[in-house]
Amino acid sequence: MRKTYIFFAALLFLPLLVRAQEILVIPRDATLEGNVFRVGQRIDVDGTIEGDAILLGTDVTINGSVGGDLIVAASRLRVNGTVSGSIRAAVSELGLDADVHRNVTAAGGRLLQAPDARIGGSLAAAFSRLEVNGSVGGSVDVVASQFVLGGTVTKDVRVRNEIGLPNEAVGTTHVKSSATIGGALVHFGPEAATVEDGAAIADGVREDTASIFSARTLNSLRLFWKLAGFLSLLSIGYLFLWAFRRSTNAMAGAMVDAPWKSLLIGLAALILTPFATILIGFTVVGIPLGLFIMAFYVMGLYLSRVMAALVIGRWLLRFAQRRLLNLPDKPWAAFLLGAFTLVVFVDLLLHWPYPSAAWVNTIGNLASFVVAIWGLGGIIIGKFRLLRKEHRGEVPA
């Protein structure tokens, strides 16, 4: 539990990513005593860390050894060395070609365990695609759209083919002929698990139409998945705020000064842009332009949450300061507070699977929709305001 608190506390240091070293290397002949905390765009650990390693970055590679736990928030994590403790990671892509002595708890887009890799304890993970080709000394509890097992698991394997709320199962589970399970394969999904001839499953396969995980396990996986989204929002948001300071101020100003106009323009952009892109794409010349517009459209939808978080955070900071709380009046602080509020109250509380209060999820979906079009409209209005001022020569281009 203490390591979990450290992991959440490390989120407060994410603003440092925008000023972090691009490449940070711990050489092969280096040995760092005690616990290590590093922030960088790219982090390579080729040497030895005797304690815990807490690493925040875009691309993290472990070729050396970590004597304690490895705690990582990154876009991509590759572990090729030895971890004497456990791994806790929120990443888009996780590659395991390592000897992990204890447990692995992770969430993200894709996890691939190499055939020679070993996990001494258990694996608990939530990924879109997950492949276990090495060995796991304990049990495997996963939520995944696609799950492939080709290695050896000493205890039970419990798989739920979904990424989302209960009873919205999607995806497949495939057990290769090379797989060995010391316990049972318990599977929940829209289709039965595929088991190749030659696979050894000691206690057989059980297809379950009800939830195969305890409420506590499901909630833990759900929380970890939300944490991965929170980290992604923070990382992209801080980079955007750092790179486009003047633009973000104009966009946030538009959302505050003209909220209804922002909502209407955001709604129009949300509906009309895909149709306009399709029409443009009917011509050969228009195909590249259509792809360009769609790329900005998708990026704008994601950044709309960033802008909404910034504005909400500013409101909350001003409210707190009126209550004589000494909080920093900085954009990074406002964005951190706003992003946390969005994730906790909109993404988590209002989208939680309440058995007898489905109307709460409806409110959550409506809130997410309003946030998206409000932020998108603010981005468009703010950018046009800046272009108009630059044309008039009021601000430097």
Short mmCIF file of C-alpha atoms in Angstrom, two decimals:
data_model
loop_
_atom_site.label_atom_id
_atom_site.label_comp_id
_atom_site.label_asym_id
_atom_site.label_seq_id
_atom_site.Cartn_x
_atom_site.Cartn_y
_atom_site.Cartn_z
CA MET A 1 0.00 0.00 0.00
CA ARG A 2 2.88 2.34 0.78
CA LYS A 3 4.23 1.91 -2.75
CA THR A 4 0.81 2.82 -4.15
CA TYR A 5 0.86 6.08 -2.21
CA ILE A 6 4.34 6.80 -3.59
CA PHE A 7 3.06 6.13 -7.10
CA PHE A 8 0.20 8.61 -6.75
CA ALA A 9 2.51 11.16 -5.12
CA ALA A 10 4.82 10.87 -8.10
CA LEU A 11 2.03 12.24 -10.32
CA LEU A 12 2.59 15.63 -8.72
CA PHE A 13 6.01 15.73 -10.36
CA LEU A 14 4.67 15.26 -13.89
CA PRO A 15 4.96 19.00 -14.65
CA LEU A 16 8.72 18.45 -14.58
CA LEU A 17 8.41 16.39 -17.76
CA VAL A 18 8.26 19.55 -19.83
CA ARG A 19 11.65 20.63 -18.48
CA ALA A 20 13.20 17.19 -18.02
CA GLN A 21 16.35 15.99 -19.75
CA GLU A 22 15.61 14.48 -23.14
CA ILE A 23 17.86 11.45 -22.54
CA LEU A 24 18.81 10.17 -19.09
CA VAL A 25 21.15 7.16 -18.87
CA ILE A 26 22.36 5.16 -15.87
CA PRO A 27 25.56 3.54 -17.26
CA ARG A 28 26.24 -0.18 -17.10
CA ASP A 29 29.05 0.19 -14.54
CA ALA A 30 27.04 2.52 -12.26
CA THR A 31 25.41 1.43 -8.99
CA LEU A 32 22.88 3.72 -7.30
CA GLU A 33 22.19 3.10 -3.62
CA GLY A 34 18.77 3.54 -2.04
CA ASN A 35 15.58 4.54 -3.82
CA VAL A 36 15.81 6.42 -7.13
CA PHE A 37 13.36 8.91 -8.67
CA ARG A 38 14.00 10.07 -12.25
CA VAL A 39 12.04 12.15 -14.78
CA GLY A 40 13.04 12.32 -18.44
CA GLN A 41 11.79 12.03 -22.00
CA ARG A 42 13.90 8.89 -22.44
CA ILE A 43 15.32 6.89 -19.52
CA ASP A 44 17.78 4.01 -19.98
CA VAL A 45 18.80 2.01 -16.92
CA ASP A 46 21.81 -0.09 -17.92
CA GLY A 47 23.38 -0.23 -14.45
CA THR A 48 22.16 -1.24 -11.00
CA ILE A 49 19.60 0.42 -8.71
CA GLU A 50 19.76 -1.17 -5.27
CA GLY A 51 16.43 0.19 -3.99
CA ASP A 52 13.08 1.07 -5.55
CA ALA A 53 13.01 2.86 -8.92
CA ILE A 54 10.27 5.42 -9.63
CA LEU A 55 10.55 6.54 -13.25
CA LEU A 56 8.39 9.00 -15.22
CA GLY A 57 9.07 9.47 -18.91
CA THR A 58 8.07 8.80 -22.49
CA ASP A 59 10.38 5.88 -23.28
CA VAL A 60 11.82 3.81 -20.40
CA THR A 61 14.18 0.85 -20.85
CA ILE A 62 15.56 -1.36 -18.07
CA ASN A 63 18.58 -3.37 -19.21
CA GLY A 64 20.24 -3.54 -15.79
CA SER A 65 18.84 -4.57 -12.42
CA VAL A 66 16.50 -3.06 -9.83
CA GLY A 67 16.88 -4.33 -6.27
CA GLY A 68 13.43 -3.20 -5.11
CA ASP A 69 10.15 -2.35 -6.84
CA LEU A 70 9.96 -0.77 -10.30
CA ILE A 71 7.23 1.90 -10.52
CA VAL A 72 6.80 3.48 -13.95
CA ALA A 73 4.49 5.90 -15.75
CA ALA A 74 5.48 6.10 -19.41
CA SER A 75 4.36 5.73 -22.99
CA ARG A 76 6.58 2.70 -23.51
CA LEU A 77 8.36 0.48 -20.98
CA ARG A 78 10.76 -2.34 -21.87
CA VAL A 79 12.18 -4.47 -19.07
CA ASN A 80 15.07 -6.66 -20.21
CA GLY A 81 16.99 -7.00 -16.95
CA THR A 82 16.15 -8.16 -13.44
CA VAL A 83 13.63 -6.73 -10.96
CA SER A 84 13.97 -8.18 -7.47
CA GLY A 85 10.67 -6.68 -6.28
CA SER A 86 7.39 -6.03 -8.09
CA ILE A 87 6.51 -3.97 -11.17
CA ARG A 88 3.71 -1.39 -11.09
CA ALA A 89 3.22 0.38 -14.40
CA ALA A 90 0.78 2.60 -16.28
CA VAL A 91 1.99 2.53 -19.88
CA SER A 92 0.78 2.42 -23.47
CA GLU A 93 3.13 -0.45 -24.31
CA LEU A 94 4.90 -2.86 -21.95
CA GLY A 95 7.52 -5.37 -23.07
CA LEU A 96 8.72 -7.96 -20.52
CA ASP A 97 11.86 -9.92 -21.35
CA ALA A 98 13.03 -10.02 -17.77
CA ASP A 99 13.19 -11.91 -14.51
CA VAL A 100 10.68 -10.33 -12.11
CA HIS A 101 10.94 -11.94 -8.69
CA ARG A 102 7.57 -10.85 -7.33
CA ASN A 103 4.33 -9.50 -8.88
CA VAL A 104 3.41 -7.43 -11.94
CA THR A 105 0.48 -5.00 -11.79
CA ALA A 106 -0.02 -2.93 -14.93
CA ALA A 107 -2.51 -1.23 -17.25
CA GLY A 108 -2.26 0.21 -20.73
CA GLY A 109 -2.58 -0.60 -24.42
CA ARG A 110 -0.40 -3.65 -25.07
CA LEU A 111 1.61 -6.08 -22.93
CA LEU A 112 3.96 -8.67 -24.43
CA GLN A 113 5.89 -11.16 -22.29
CA ALA A 114 8.76 -12.88 -24.11
CA PRO A 115 9.15 -16.70 -23.99
CA ASP A 116 12.24 -16.52 -21.74
CA ALA A 117 10.73 -14.00 -19.31
CA ARG A 118 9.67 -14.98 -15.80
CA ILE A 119 7.30 -13.52 -13.21
CA GLY A 120 7.90 -15.08 -9.80
CA GLY A 121 4.58 -13.98 -8.31
CA SER A 122 1.22 -13.12 -9.87
CA LEU A 123 0.16 -11.01 -12.85
CA ALA A 124 -2.79 -8.59 -12.56
CA ALA A 125 -3.32 -6.41 -15.61
CA ALA A 126 -5.79 -4.49 -17.78
CA PHE A 127 -4.69 -4.09 -21.40
CA SER A 128 -6.23 -3.96 -24.84
CA ARG A 129 -3.96 -6.78 -26.04
CA LEU A 130 -2.05 -9.04 -23.66
CA GLU A 131 0.30 -11.94 -24.44
CA VAL A 132 1.86 -14.22 -21.81
CA ASN A 133 4.53 -16.37 -23.45
CA GLY A 134 6.91 -16.86 -20.51
CA SER A 135 6.28 -18.22 -17.02
CA VAL A 136 4.18 -16.89 -14.11
CA GLY A 137 4.77 -18.40 -10.67
CA GLY A 138 1.40 -17.36 -9.25
CA SER A 139 -2.01 -16.68 -10.76
CA VAL A 140 -3.01 -14.52 -13.74
CA ASP A 141 -5.95 -12.09 -13.41
CA VAL A 142 -6.47 -9.99 -16.53
CA VAL A 143 -9.01 -7.80 -18.26
CA ALA A 144 -8.23 -7.58 -21.97
CA SER A 145 -9.82 -7.24 -25.38
CA GLN A 146 -7.44 -9.90 -26.72
CA PHE A 147 -5.60 -12.38 -24.51
CA VAL A 148 -3.07 -14.94 -25.75
CA LEU A 149 -1.41 -17.53 -23.49
CA GLY A 150 1.55 -19.50 -24.75
CA GLY A 151 3.59 -19.88 -21.57
CA THR A 152 3.34 -21.53 -18.16
CA VAL A 153 1.16 -20.39 -15.25
CA THR A 154 1.49 -22.23 -11.93
CA LYS A 155 -1.97 -21.38 -10.57
CA ASP A 156 -5.34 -20.27 -12.01
CA VAL A 157 -5.80 -18.05 -15.05
CA ARG A 158 -8.84 -15.75 -14.84
CA VAL A 159 -9.65 -13.76 -17.98
CA ARG A 160 -12.37 -11.24 -18.67
CA ASN A 161 -12.54 -10.16 -22.31
CA GLU A 162 -13.53 -6.55 -21.87
CA ILE A 163 -12.19 -3.07 -21.38
CA GLY A 164 -15.03 -1.11 -19.81
CA LEU A 165 -18.04 -1.79 -17.67
CA PRO A 166 -19.30 -5.24 -16.68
CA ASN A 167 -21.54 -7.05 -19.20
CA GLU A 168 -19.96 -5.14 -22.09
CA ALA A 169 -17.53 -7.93 -22.91
CA VAL A 170 -15.60 -7.85 -26.19
CA GLY A 171 -12.66 -9.71 -27.66
CA THR A 172 -11.12 -13.16 -27.59
CA THR A 173 -8.99 -15.52 -25.50
CA HIS A 174 -6.59 -17.93 -27.22
CA VAL A 175 -4.54 -20.64 -25.48
CA LYS A 176 -1.67 -22.02 -27.58
CA SER A 177 -0.57 -25.65 -27.65
CA SER A 178 2.60 -24.67 -25.77
CA ALA A 179 0.62 -23.34 -22.77
CA THR A 180 0.52 -25.00 -19.36
CA ILE A 181 -1.86 -23.99 -16.55
CA GLY A 182 -1.40 -25.53 -13.10
CA GLY A 183 -4.93 -24.59 -12.04
CA ALA A 184 -8.09 -23.75 -13.98
CA LEU A 185 -8.80 -21.43 -16.89
CA VAL A 186 -11.81 -19.34 -15.87
CA HIS A 187 -13.07 -17.26 -18.79
CA PHE A 188 -15.77 -14.63 -19.23
CA GLY A 189 -16.39 -13.26 -22.72
CA PRO A 190 -18.72 -13.05 -25.72
CA GLU A 191 -17.12 -16.16 -27.26
CA ALA A 192 -15.70 -19.30 -25.70
CA ALA A 193 -11.95 -19.40 -25.19
CA THR A 194 -10.02 -21.13 -27.98
CA VAL A 195 -7.72 -23.88 -26.68
CA GLU A 196 -5.31 -25.59 -29.08
CA ASP A 197 -4.61 -29.32 -28.91
CA GLY A 198 -1.62 -30.00 -26.70
CA ALA A 199 -2.33 -27.27 -24.14
CA ALA A 200 -2.20 -28.61 -20.57
CA ILE A 201 -4.85 -27.26 -18.16
CA ALA A 202 -4.83 -29.15 -14.85
CA ASP A 203 -8.30 -28.20 -13.60
CA GLY A 204 -9.99 -27.69 -16.97
CA VAL A 205 -11.77 -24.75 -18.58
CA ARG A 206 -14.77 -23.00 -17.04
CA GLU A 207 -16.81 -20.63 -19.17
CA ASP A 208 -18.62 -18.20 -16.91
CA THR A 209 -21.50 -15.94 -17.88
CA ALA A 210 -21.28 -14.07 -14.59
CA SER A 211 -18.43 -11.99 -13.28
CA ILE A 212 -15.42 -14.23 -12.59
CA PHE A 213 -13.66 -11.62 -10.50
CA SER A 214 -14.55 -10.37 -7.09
CA ALA A 215 -15.92 -6.84 -6.91
CA ARG A 216 -12.66 -5.77 -5.28
CA THR A 217 -10.53 -7.16 -8.13
CA LEU A 218 -12.72 -5.58 -10.81
CA ASN A 219 -12.72 -2.24 -9.03
CA SER A 220 -8.93 -2.37 -8.67
CA LEU A 221 -8.48 -3.04 -12.39
CA ARG A 222 -10.98 -0.34 -13.25
CA LEU A 223 -9.16 2.17 -11.04
CA PHE A 224 -5.83 1.27 -12.58
CA TRP A 225 -7.27 1.73 -16.08
CA LYS A 226 -8.58 5.16 -15.12
CA LEU A 227 -5.15 5.96 -13.70
CA ALA A 228 -3.57 5.17 -17.05
CA GLY A 229 -5.98 7.62 -18.73
CA PHE A 230 -5.23 10.22 -16.06
CA LEU A 231 -1.48 9.90 -16.69
CA SER A 232 -2.02 10.23 -20.43
CA LEU A 233 -4.14 13.36 -19.92
CA LEU A 234 -1.51 14.91 -17.63
CA SER A 235 1.44 14.12 -19.89
CA ILE A 236 -0.13 15.46 -23.09
CA GLY A 237 -1.74 18.37 -21.27
CA TYR A 238 1.46 19.63 -19.68
CA LEU A 239 3.35 19.41 -22.97
CA PHE A 240 0.55 21.32 -24.70
CA LEU A 241 0.44 24.02 -22.01
CA TRP A 242 4.21 24.39 -22.14
CA ALA A 243 4.48 24.53 -25.95
CA PHE A 244 1.46 26.79 -26.61
CA ARG A 245 1.21 29.16 -23.65
CA ARG A 246 -0.34 32.07 -25.55
CA SER A 247 -2.79 29.85 -27.41
CA THR A 248 -4.01 28.11 -24.26
CA ASN A 249 -4.67 31.46 -22.58
CA ALA A 250 -6.75 32.60 -25.56
CA MET A 251 -8.67 29.31 -25.70
CA ALA A 252 -9.36 29.30 -21.97
CA GLY A 253 -10.50 32.92 -22.21
CA ALA A 254 -12.97 32.02 -24.96
CA MET A 255 -14.43 29.21 -22.87
CA VAL A 256 -14.99 31.59 -19.95
CA ASP A 257 -16.07 34.70 -21.90
CA ALA A 258 -18.36 32.90 -24.35
CA PRO A 259 -19.39 29.54 -22.87
CA TRP A 260 -22.61 29.19 -24.88
CA LYS A 261 -20.90 30.17 -28.10
CA SER A 262 -18.14 27.66 -27.33
CA LEU A 263 -20.73 24.93 -26.78
CA LEU A 264 -22.56 25.69 -30.05
CA ILE A 265 -19.40 25.92 -32.16
CA GLY A 266 -18.01 22.80 -30.53
CA LEU A 267 -21.22 20.90 -31.28
CA ALA A 268 -21.19 22.08 -34.90
CA ALA A 269 -17.54 21.09 -35.31
CA LEU A 270 -18.18 17.70 -33.72
CA ILE A 271 -21.00 16.90 -36.16
CA LEU A 272 -19.93 18.64 -39.38
CA THR A 273 -16.19 17.91 -39.51
CA PRO A 274 -16.52 14.16 -40.30
CA PHE A 275 -19.04 14.87 -43.08
CA ALA A 276 -16.84 17.61 -44.54
CA THR A 277 -13.85 15.28 -44.47
CA ILE A 278 -15.77 12.57 -46.33
CA LEU A 279 -16.88 15.05 -49.02
CA ILE A 280 -13.35 16.37 -49.45
CA GLY A 281 -12.02 12.81 -49.69
CA PHE A 282 -14.00 12.10 -52.87
CA THR A 283 -11.32 13.92 -54.86
CA VAL A 284 -7.74 12.67 -55.27
CA VAL A 285 -6.34 16.04 -54.21
CA GLY A 286 -8.67 16.13 -51.23
CA ILE A 287 -7.60 12.81 -49.69
CA PRO A 288 -4.42 14.17 -48.05
CA LEU A 289 -6.31 17.28 -46.94
CA GLY A 290 -9.10 15.15 -45.49
CA LEU A 291 -6.63 13.02 -43.54
CA PHE A 292 -4.94 16.19 -42.28
CA ILE A 293 -8.28 17.62 -41.11
CA MET A 294 -9.26 14.37 -39.40
CA ALA A 295 -5.93 14.24 -37.58
CA PHE A 296 -6.52 17.73 -36.19
CA TYR A 297 -10.13 16.81 -35.42
CA VAL A 298 -9.12 13.83 -33.27
CA MET A 299 -6.37 15.86 -31.62
CA GLY A 300 -8.85 18.66 -30.93
CA LEU A 301 -11.27 16.26 -29.24
CA TYR A 302 -8.54 15.06 -26.90
CA LEU A 303 -7.21 18.56 -26.21
CA SER A 304 -10.76 19.71 -25.42
CA ARG A 305 -10.43 17.80 -22.14
CA VAL A 306 -7.12 19.52 -21.49
CA MET A 307 -8.68 22.95 -21.92
CA ALA A 308 -11.72 22.04 -19.83
CA ALA A 309 -9.42 20.80 -17.07
CA LEU A 310 -7.44 24.06 -17.18
CA VAL A 311 -10.55 26.25 -16.90
CA ILE A 312 -12.14 24.13 -14.17
CA GLY A 313 -8.86 24.13 -12.27
CA ARG A 314 -8.63 27.93 -12.44
CA TRP A 315 -12.14 28.26 -11.05
CA LEU A 316 -11.33 25.90 -8.21
CA LEU A 317 -8.07 27.70 -7.41
CA ARG A 318 -9.81 31.07 -7.27
CA PHE A 319 -12.51 29.62 -5.03
CA ALA A 320 -9.86 28.18 -2.71
CA GLN A 321 -7.94 31.45 -2.61
CA ARG A 322 -11.09 33.27 -1.58
CA ARG A 323 -11.16 30.86 1.36
CA LEU A 324 -7.64 32.07 2.24
CA LEU A 325 -5.95 28.84 1.15
CA ASN A 326 -2.38 29.43 0.03
CA LEU A 327 -2.40 27.56 -3.29
CA PRO A 328 -0.08 28.43 -6.22
CA ASP A 329 -1.81 30.48 -8.94
CA LYS A 330 0.05 28.77 -11.77
CA PRO A 331 -1.26 27.15 -14.99
CA TRP A 332 0.32 23.79 -14.11
CA ALA A 333 -1.37 23.79 -10.69
CA ALA A 334 -4.74 24.74 -12.20
CA PHE A 335 -4.46 22.01 -14.83
CA LEU A 336 -3.45 19.37 -12.27
CA LEU A 337 -6.41 20.26 -10.05
CA GLY A 338 -8.84 20.41 -12.99
CA ALA A 339 -7.64 17.14 -14.51
CA PHE A 340 -7.95 15.39 -11.16
CA THR A 341 -11.49 16.77 -10.77
CA LEU A 342 -12.52 15.63 -14.26
CA VAL A 343 -11.16 12.13 -13.83
CA VAL A 344 -12.52 11.60 -10.31
CA PHE A 345 -15.97 13.17 -10.64
CA VAL A 346 -16.77 12.66 -14.33
CA ASP A 347 -14.78 9.63 -15.51
CA LEU A 348 -14.82 7.67 -12.26
CA LEU A 349 -17.77 8.52 -10.02
CA LEU A 350 -20.29 9.25 -12.77
CA HIS A 351 -19.22 6.26 -14.89
CA TRP A 352 -19.03 3.74 -12.07
CA PRO A 353 -21.24 0.64 -12.64
CA TYR A 354 -23.87 1.29 -9.98
CA PRO A 355 -26.26 -1.71 -10.07
CA SER A 356 -29.39 0.25 -9.07
CA ALA A 357 -28.57 3.74 -10.34
CA ALA A 358 -27.96 3.59 -14.08
CA TRP A 359 -29.12 7.20 -14.34
CA VAL A 360 -25.81 8.25 -12.77
CA ASN A 361 -23.98 6.87 -15.83
CA THR A 362 -26.34 8.85 -18.06
CA ILE A 363 -25.36 12.03 -16.23
CA GLY A 364 -21.71 11.02 -16.61
CA ASN A 365 -22.07 10.54 -20.38
CA LEU A 366 -23.81 13.91 -20.67
CA ALA A 367 -21.07 15.59 -18.61
CA SER A 368 -18.35 14.03 -20.81
CA PHE A 369 -20.16 15.22 -23.94
CA VAL A 370 -20.55 18.79 -22.62
CA VAL A 371 -16.89 18.92 -21.62
CA ALA A 372 -15.84 17.74 -25.10
CA ILE A 373 -17.86 20.26 -27.11
CA TRP A 374 -17.17 23.11 -24.66
CA GLY A 375 -13.42 22.58 -24.90
CA LEU A 376 -13.51 22.01 -28.68
CA GLY A 377 -15.46 25.22 -29.22
CA GLY A 378 -13.08 27.15 -26.97
CA ILE A 379 -10.10 25.87 -28.97
CA ILE A 380 -11.64 27.03 -32.26
CA ILE A 381 -12.77 30.45 -30.97
CA GLY A 382 -9.48 31.09 -29.16
CA LYS A 383 -7.42 30.23 -32.22
CA PHE A 384 -9.48 32.49 -34.48
CA ARG A 385 -9.13 35.33 -31.96
CA LEU A 386 -5.36 34.93 -32.04
CA LEU A 387 -5.26 34.85 -35.83
CA ARG A 388 -7.37 38.00 -35.99
CA LYS A 389 -5.06 39.82 -33.56
CA GLU A 390 -1.98 38.70 -35.49
CA HIS A 391 -3.54 39.95 -38.72
CA ARG A 392 -4.13 43.34 -37.08
CA GLY A 393 -0.60 43.39 -35.72
CA GLU A 394 -1.77 43.50 -32.09
CA VAL A 395 0.40 40.53 -31.08
CA PRO A 396 3.58 39.12 -32.58
CA ALA A 397 2.93 36.32 -35.08
#
